[in-house]
mmCIF file of C-alpha atoms in Angstrom:
data_model
loop_
_atom_site.group_PDB
_atom_site.id
_atom_site.type_symbol
_atom_site.label_atom_id
_atom_site.label_comp_id
_atom_site.label_asym_id
_atom_site.label_seq_id
_atom_site.Cartn_x
_atom_site.Cartn_y
_atom_site.Cartn_z
ATOM 1 C CA ILE F 146 -6.349 -10.961 8.848
ATOM 2 C CA LEU F 147 -8.770 -8.043 8.774
ATOM 3 C CA ASN F 148 -11.110 -7.525 5.855
ATOM 4 C CA VAL F 149 -10.965 -4.042 4.361
ATOM 5 C CA GLU F 150 -13.382 -3.615 1.489
ATOM 6 C CA GLN F 151 -13.555 -0.900 -1.107
ATOM 7 C CA SER F 152 -16.368 -0.157 -3.504
ATOM 8 C CA PRO F 153 -16.852 0.202 -6.319
ATOM 9 C CA GLN F 154 -13.976 -1.791 -7.756
ATOM 10 C CA SER F 155 -13.800 0.547 -10.755
ATOM 11 C CA LEU F 156 -15.429 3.720 -11.867
ATOM 12 C CA HIS F 157 -15.539 5.728 -15.089
ATOM 13 C CA VAL F 158 -16.713 9.327 -14.881
ATOM 14 C CA GLN F 159 -16.793 12.287 -17.228
ATOM 15 C CA GLU F 160 -14.491 15.223 -16.650
ATOM 16 C CA GLY F 161 -16.208 17.667 -14.332
ATOM 17 C CA ASP F 162 -18.343 15.060 -12.579
ATOM 18 C CA SER F 163 -18.075 14.638 -8.846
ATOM 19 C CA THR F 164 -17.663 11.156 -7.471
ATOM 20 C CA ASN F 165 -17.194 9.244 -4.262
ATOM 21 C CA PHE F 166 -16.178 5.819 -3.116
ATOM 22 C CA THR F 167 -16.263 3.801 0.059
ATOM 23 C CA CYS F 168 -13.861 1.990 2.332
ATOM 24 C CA SER F 169 -15.381 -0.388 4.892
ATOM 25 C CA PHE F 170 -13.469 -1.939 7.763
ATOM 26 C CA PRO F 171 -14.035 -3.713 11.063
ATOM 27 C CA SER F 172 -14.581 -1.014 13.662
ATOM 28 C CA SER F 173 -12.852 -2.876 16.483
ATOM 29 C CA ASN F 174 -9.110 -2.355 17.050
ATOM 30 C CA PHE F 175 -9.167 0.803 14.954
ATOM 31 C CA TYR F 176 -6.064 2.967 15.157
ATOM 32 C CA ALA F 177 -5.944 4.967 11.924
ATOM 33 C CA LEU F 178 -7.290 4.935 8.395
ATOM 34 C CA HIS F 179 -5.095 5.981 5.492
ATOM 35 C CA TRP F 180 -6.006 6.879 1.922
ATOM 36 C CA TYR F 181 -3.450 6.542 -0.871
ATOM 37 C CA ARG F 182 -3.525 7.413 -4.555
ATOM 38 C CA TRP F 183 -1.675 5.082 -6.904
ATOM 39 C CA GLU F 184 -1.169 6.379 -10.406
ATOM 40 C CA THR F 185 -0.015 4.065 -13.156
ATOM 41 C CA ALA F 186 3.771 3.693 -13.289
ATOM 42 C CA LYS F 187 4.184 5.628 -10.043
ATOM 43 C CA SER F 188 4.367 4.815 -6.330
ATOM 44 C CA PRO F 189 1.326 5.041 -4.072
ATOM 45 C CA GLU F 190 1.185 8.440 -2.367
ATOM 46 C CA ALA F 191 -0.566 9.301 0.865
ATOM 47 C CA LEU F 192 -3.650 11.482 0.613
ATOM 48 C CA PHE F 193 -5.005 11.448 4.134
ATOM 49 C CA VAL F 194 -4.309 9.978 7.548
ATOM 50 C CA MET F 195 -7.459 9.902 9.633
ATOM 51 C CA THR F 196 -7.689 8.934 13.253
ATOM 52 C CA LEU F 197 -10.749 10.400 14.964
ATOM 53 C CA ASN F 198 -14.370 9.498 14.519
ATOM 54 C CA GLY F 199 -15.995 12.282 12.549
ATOM 55 C CA ASP F 200 -12.682 13.389 11.012
ATOM 56 C CA GLU F 201 -13.004 15.310 7.777
ATOM 57 C CA LYS F 202 -9.914 16.034 5.721
ATOM 58 C CA LYS F 203 -9.574 18.047 2.528
ATOM 59 C CA LYS F 204 -6.850 18.531 -0.046
ATOM 60 C CA GLY F 205 -7.880 20.655 -2.985
ATOM 61 C CA ARG F 206 -10.829 18.978 -4.702
ATOM 62 C CA ILE F 207 -10.451 15.766 -2.714
ATOM 63 C CA SER F 208 -11.940 15.221 0.714
ATOM 64 C CA ALA F 209 -12.565 12.311 3.049
ATOM 65 C CA THR F 210 -14.721 11.506 6.023
ATOM 66 C CA LEU F 211 -14.396 8.867 8.706
ATOM 67 C CA ASN F 212 -16.920 6.986 10.832
ATOM 68 C CA THR F 213 -15.093 4.633 13.170
ATOM 69 C CA LYS F 214 -18.214 3.484 15.010
ATOM 70 C CA GLU F 215 -19.809 2.022 11.907
ATOM 71 C CA GLY F 216 -16.517 1.259 10.174
ATOM 72 C CA TYR F 217 -16.444 3.252 6.971
ATOM 73 C CA SER F 218 -14.711 6.117 5.248
ATOM 74 C CA TYR F 219 -15.769 8.004 2.147
ATOM 75 C CA LEU F 220 -13.475 9.674 -0.365
ATOM 76 C CA TYR F 221 -14.986 12.452 -2.466
ATOM 77 C CA ILE F 222 -13.600 14.062 -5.590
ATOM 78 C CA LYS F 223 -15.282 17.255 -6.730
ATOM 79 C CA GLY F 224 -15.130 18.189 -10.404
ATOM 80 C CA SER F 225 -13.026 15.210 -11.519
ATOM 81 C CA GLN F 226 -10.122 15.915 -13.860
ATOM 82 C CA PRO F 227 -8.226 13.455 -16.094
ATOM 83 C CA GLU F 228 -5.219 13.732 -13.779
ATOM 84 C CA ASP F 229 -7.351 12.245 -10.992
ATOM 85 C CA SER F 230 -7.318 8.931 -12.847
ATOM 86 C CA ALA F 231 -5.661 6.469 -10.499
ATOM 87 C CA THR F 232 -6.351 3.654 -8.100
ATOM 88 C CA TYR F 233 -7.398 4.873 -4.669
ATOM 89 C CA LEU F 234 -6.412 2.618 -1.796
ATOM 90 C CA CYS F 235 -7.519 2.714 1.785
ATOM 91 C CA ALA F 236 -5.538 1.056 4.555
ATOM 92 C CA LEU F 237 -6.558 0.291 8.114
ATOM 93 C CA LEU F 238 -3.795 0.610 10.662
ATOM 94 C CA THR F 239 -4.227 -1.654 13.663
ATOM 95 C CA GLY F 240 -1.339 -2.589 15.881
ATOM 96 C CA ASN F 241 1.673 -2.221 13.642
ATOM 97 C CA GLN F 242 0.110 -3.573 10.476
ATOM 98 C CA PHE F 243 -1.654 -1.908 7.607
ATOM 99 C CA TYR F 244 -4.488 -3.837 5.992
ATOM 100 C CA PHE F 245 -5.128 -2.566 2.496
ATOM 101 C CA GLY F 246 -8.303 -2.725 0.496
ATOM 102 C CA THR F 247 -8.145 -3.828 -3.139
ATOM 103 C CA GLY F 248 -8.688 -0.284 -4.307
ATOM 104 C CA THR F 249 -11.078 1.668 -6.484
ATOM 105 C CA SER F 250 -9.809 2.300 -10.002
ATOM 106 C CA LEU F 251 -10.987 5.691 -11.224
ATOM 107 C CA THR F 252 -10.878 6.705 -14.876
ATOM 108 C CA VAL F 253 -11.837 10.266 -15.735
ATOM 109 C CA ILE F 254 -12.853 10.630 -19.361
ATOM 110 C CA PRO F 255 -11.949 13.981 -20.951
ATOM 111 C CA GLY O 373 15.045 14.928 -0.225
ATOM 112 C CA ALA O 374 15.432 11.467 -1.744
ATOM 113 C CA GLY O 375 12.476 9.150 -1.586
ATOM 114 C CA VAL O 376 12.342 5.402 -1.161
ATOM 115 C CA SER O 377 14.256 3.623 -3.877
ATOM 116 C CA GLN O 378 14.087 0.019 -4.976
ATOM 117 C CA SER O 379 16.193 -2.091 -7.266
ATOM 118 C CA PRO O 380 15.964 -3.625 -9.712
ATOM 119 C CA SER O 381 12.879 -2.030 -11.241
ATOM 120 C CA ASN O 382 12.225 -5.154 -13.268
ATOM 121 C CA LYS O 383 13.440 -8.700 -12.827
ATOM 122 C CA VAL O 384 12.735 -11.647 -15.066
ATOM 123 C CA THR O 385 13.930 -14.969 -13.760
ATOM 124 C CA GLU O 386 13.477 -18.645 -14.388
ATOM 125 C CA LYS O 387 11.531 -20.870 -12.077
ATOM 126 C CA GLY O 388 13.773 -22.313 -9.396
ATOM 127 C CA LYS O 389 16.279 -19.457 -9.314
ATOM 128 C CA ASP O 390 16.862 -17.233 -6.306
ATOM 129 C CA VAL O 391 16.259 -13.487 -6.480
ATOM 130 C CA GLU O 392 17.179 -10.610 -4.217
ATOM 131 C CA LEU O 393 15.258 -7.352 -4.122
ATOM 132 C CA ARG O 394 16.620 -4.229 -2.497
ATOM 133 C CA CYS O 395 14.982 -1.297 -0.753
ATOM 134 C CA ASP O 396 16.602 1.962 0.378
ATOM 135 C CA PRO O 397 14.213 3.749 2.735
ATOM 136 C CA ILE O 398 14.110 7.443 3.482
ATOM 137 C CA SER O 399 16.871 8.381 5.893
ATOM 138 C CA GLY O 400 15.623 8.479 9.471
ATOM 139 C CA HIS O 401 12.584 6.305 8.859
ATOM 140 C CA THR O 402 12.549 3.609 11.496
ATOM 141 C CA ALA O 403 9.718 1.543 10.059
ATOM 142 C CA LEU O 404 10.024 -0.442 6.830
ATOM 143 C CA TYR O 405 7.414 -2.625 5.178
ATOM 144 C CA TRP O 406 7.449 -5.025 2.260
ATOM 145 C CA TYR O 407 4.251 -5.644 0.298
ATOM 146 C CA ARG O 408 3.461 -7.382 -2.927
ATOM 147 C CA GLN O 409 0.656 -7.059 -5.414
ATOM 148 C CA ARG O 410 -0.136 -10.010 -7.619
ATOM 149 C CA LEU O 411 -2.180 -9.467 -10.724
ATOM 150 C CA GLY O 412 -5.767 -8.570 -9.922
ATOM 151 C CA GLN O 413 -5.210 -8.617 -6.184
ATOM 152 C CA GLY O 414 -4.716 -6.071 -3.425
ATOM 153 C CA LEU O 415 -1.567 -5.176 -1.562
ATOM 154 C CA GLU O 416 -0.415 -8.135 0.507
ATOM 155 C CA PHE O 417 1.668 -7.537 3.622
ATOM 156 C CA LEU O 418 4.897 -9.518 3.747
ATOM 157 C CA ILE O 419 7.148 -8.272 6.546
ATOM 158 C CA TYR O 420 7.640 -5.269 8.837
ATOM 159 C CA PHE O 421 10.794 -3.904 10.463
ATOM 160 C CA GLN O 422 10.731 -1.349 13.272
ATOM 161 C CA GLY O 423 14.072 -0.075 14.492
ATOM 162 C CA ASN O 424 16.054 -2.794 16.220
ATOM 163 C CA SER O 425 13.002 -4.817 17.220
ATOM 164 C CA ALA O 426 12.438 -8.323 15.937
ATOM 165 C CA PRO O 427 10.705 -8.106 12.543
ATOM 166 C CA ASP O 428 7.077 -9.089 12.075
ATOM 167 C CA LYS O 429 7.356 -11.889 9.543
ATOM 168 C CA SER O 430 3.751 -12.982 9.788
ATOM 169 C CA GLY O 431 2.984 -12.127 6.162
ATOM 170 C CA LEU O 432 5.753 -14.136 4.510
ATOM 171 C CA PRO O 433 3.949 -16.752 2.396
ATOM 172 C CA SER O 434 6.510 -19.533 2.740
ATOM 173 C CA ASP O 435 9.959 -20.316 4.061
ATOM 174 C CA ARG O 436 11.341 -19.532 0.604
ATOM 175 C CA PHE O 437 10.903 -15.875 1.507
ATOM 176 C CA SER O 438 13.235 -14.050 3.865
ATOM 177 C CA ALA O 439 14.185 -10.457 4.501
ATOM 178 C CA GLU O 440 16.875 -8.591 6.320
ATOM 179 C CA ARG O 441 17.429 -5.023 7.307
ATOM 180 C CA THR O 442 20.677 -3.435 8.346
ATOM 181 C CA GLY O 443 19.921 -1.172 11.287
ATOM 182 C CA GLU O 444 17.561 1.493 10.043
ATOM 183 C CA SER O 445 18.757 1.472 6.465
ATOM 184 C CA VAL O 446 18.766 -0.881 3.510
ATOM 185 C CA SER O 447 16.554 -3.936 3.390
ATOM 186 C CA THR O 448 16.764 -6.946 1.104
ATOM 187 C CA LEU O 449 13.980 -9.378 0.332
ATOM 188 C CA THR O 450 15.193 -12.761 -0.863
ATOM 189 C CA ILE O 451 13.051 -15.320 -2.616
ATOM 190 C CA GLN O 452 14.619 -18.739 -2.992
ATOM 191 C CA ARG O 453 13.627 -21.305 -5.612
ATOM 192 C CA THR O 454 11.183 -18.908 -7.241
ATOM 193 C CA GLN O 455 7.826 -20.168 -8.431
ATOM 194 C CA GLN O 456 5.502 -18.700 -11.044
ATOM 195 C CA GLU O 457 3.064 -17.651 -8.317
ATOM 196 C CA ASP O 458 5.789 -15.364 -6.943
ATOM 197 C CA SER O 459 5.331 -13.107 -9.972
ATOM 198 C CA ALA O 460 4.154 -9.773 -8.626
ATOM 199 C CA VAL O 461 5.096 -6.172 -8.018
ATOM 200 C CA TYR O 462 7.057 -6.003 -4.773
ATOM 201 C CA LEU O 463 6.696 -2.675 -2.987
ATOM 202 C CA CYS O 464 8.749 -1.351 -0.141
ATOM 203 C CA ALA O 465 7.505 1.445 2.110
ATOM 204 C CA SER O 466 9.018 3.330 5.001
ATOM 205 C CA SER O 467 7.686 5.674 7.648
ATOM 206 C CA TRP O 468 8.771 7.551 10.750
ATOM 207 C CA GLY O 469 7.218 4.755 12.738
ATOM 208 C CA THR O 470 3.808 3.464 13.521
ATOM 209 C CA GLY O 471 1.686 6.082 15.088
ATOM 210 C CA LEU O 472 -0.873 8.630 14.214
ATOM 211 C CA ALA O 473 1.332 10.445 11.701
ATOM 212 C CA GLY O 474 2.990 7.374 10.253
ATOM 213 C CA GLU O 475 1.993 7.664 6.626
ATOM 214 C CA LEU O 476 3.799 5.282 4.343
ATOM 215 C CA PHE O 477 6.231 6.463 1.690
ATOM 216 C CA PHE O 478 6.400 3.888 -1.065
ATOM 217 C CA GLY O 479 9.172 3.029 -3.439
ATOM 218 C CA PRO O 480 8.539 2.542 -7.160
ATOM 219 C CA GLY O 481 8.425 -1.233 -6.796
ATOM 220 C CA THR O 482 10.171 -4.182 -8.391
ATOM 221 C CA ARG O 483 8.200 -6.069 -11.011
ATOM 222 C CA LEU O 484 9.181 -9.724 -10.698
ATOM 223 C CA THR O 485 8.308 -12.138 -13.473
ATOM 224 C CA VAL O 486 9.025 -15.813 -12.968
ATOM 225 C CA LEU O 487 8.977 -17.786 -16.200
#
């Protein structure tokens, strides 16, 4: 079992604030790192699939970076909106298994 | 196209009863995963199917849990003699296969409550 850690566990920000959170993972046996957004009463949806050290991905106001050598990934949200409220999960793919973190719960206050 | 579907969406059962949960993956997806999330915990891997290969059952918590998949289509997760600690949201996910582009497509989940 691999330990994938996410911090903070929860976060409350004001609308318009930018925020970021962290996913830490063992750097050995790395294959890919996934980010998912899980909104209440919906299914988790993929945000990014990252594979290369130094990868930077962007989708609208959300972006992510990856450092496989030191074993972390950051997710950034610029100008948070209420619709960004969700739990953000990272998952380490190694072999054929995904190891999920416990998530960061983001609440954006209007 | 249609996404991953799961049924039932909610299931309330009494301790000791058997339950069967169903997952219909996206057509053409060779990989299928079952996860569960118990209250206050992260996603816990249960079992993985890839094509016609033997499934990876390493995450099944006890021999009360079993799962089957028919070819590359429907999968059923069966829990026998349910216990209260089995209460959780059970999520199914499918993908084109493990690999660099193998993002997971999740179903809406089945919320299981064991009384």
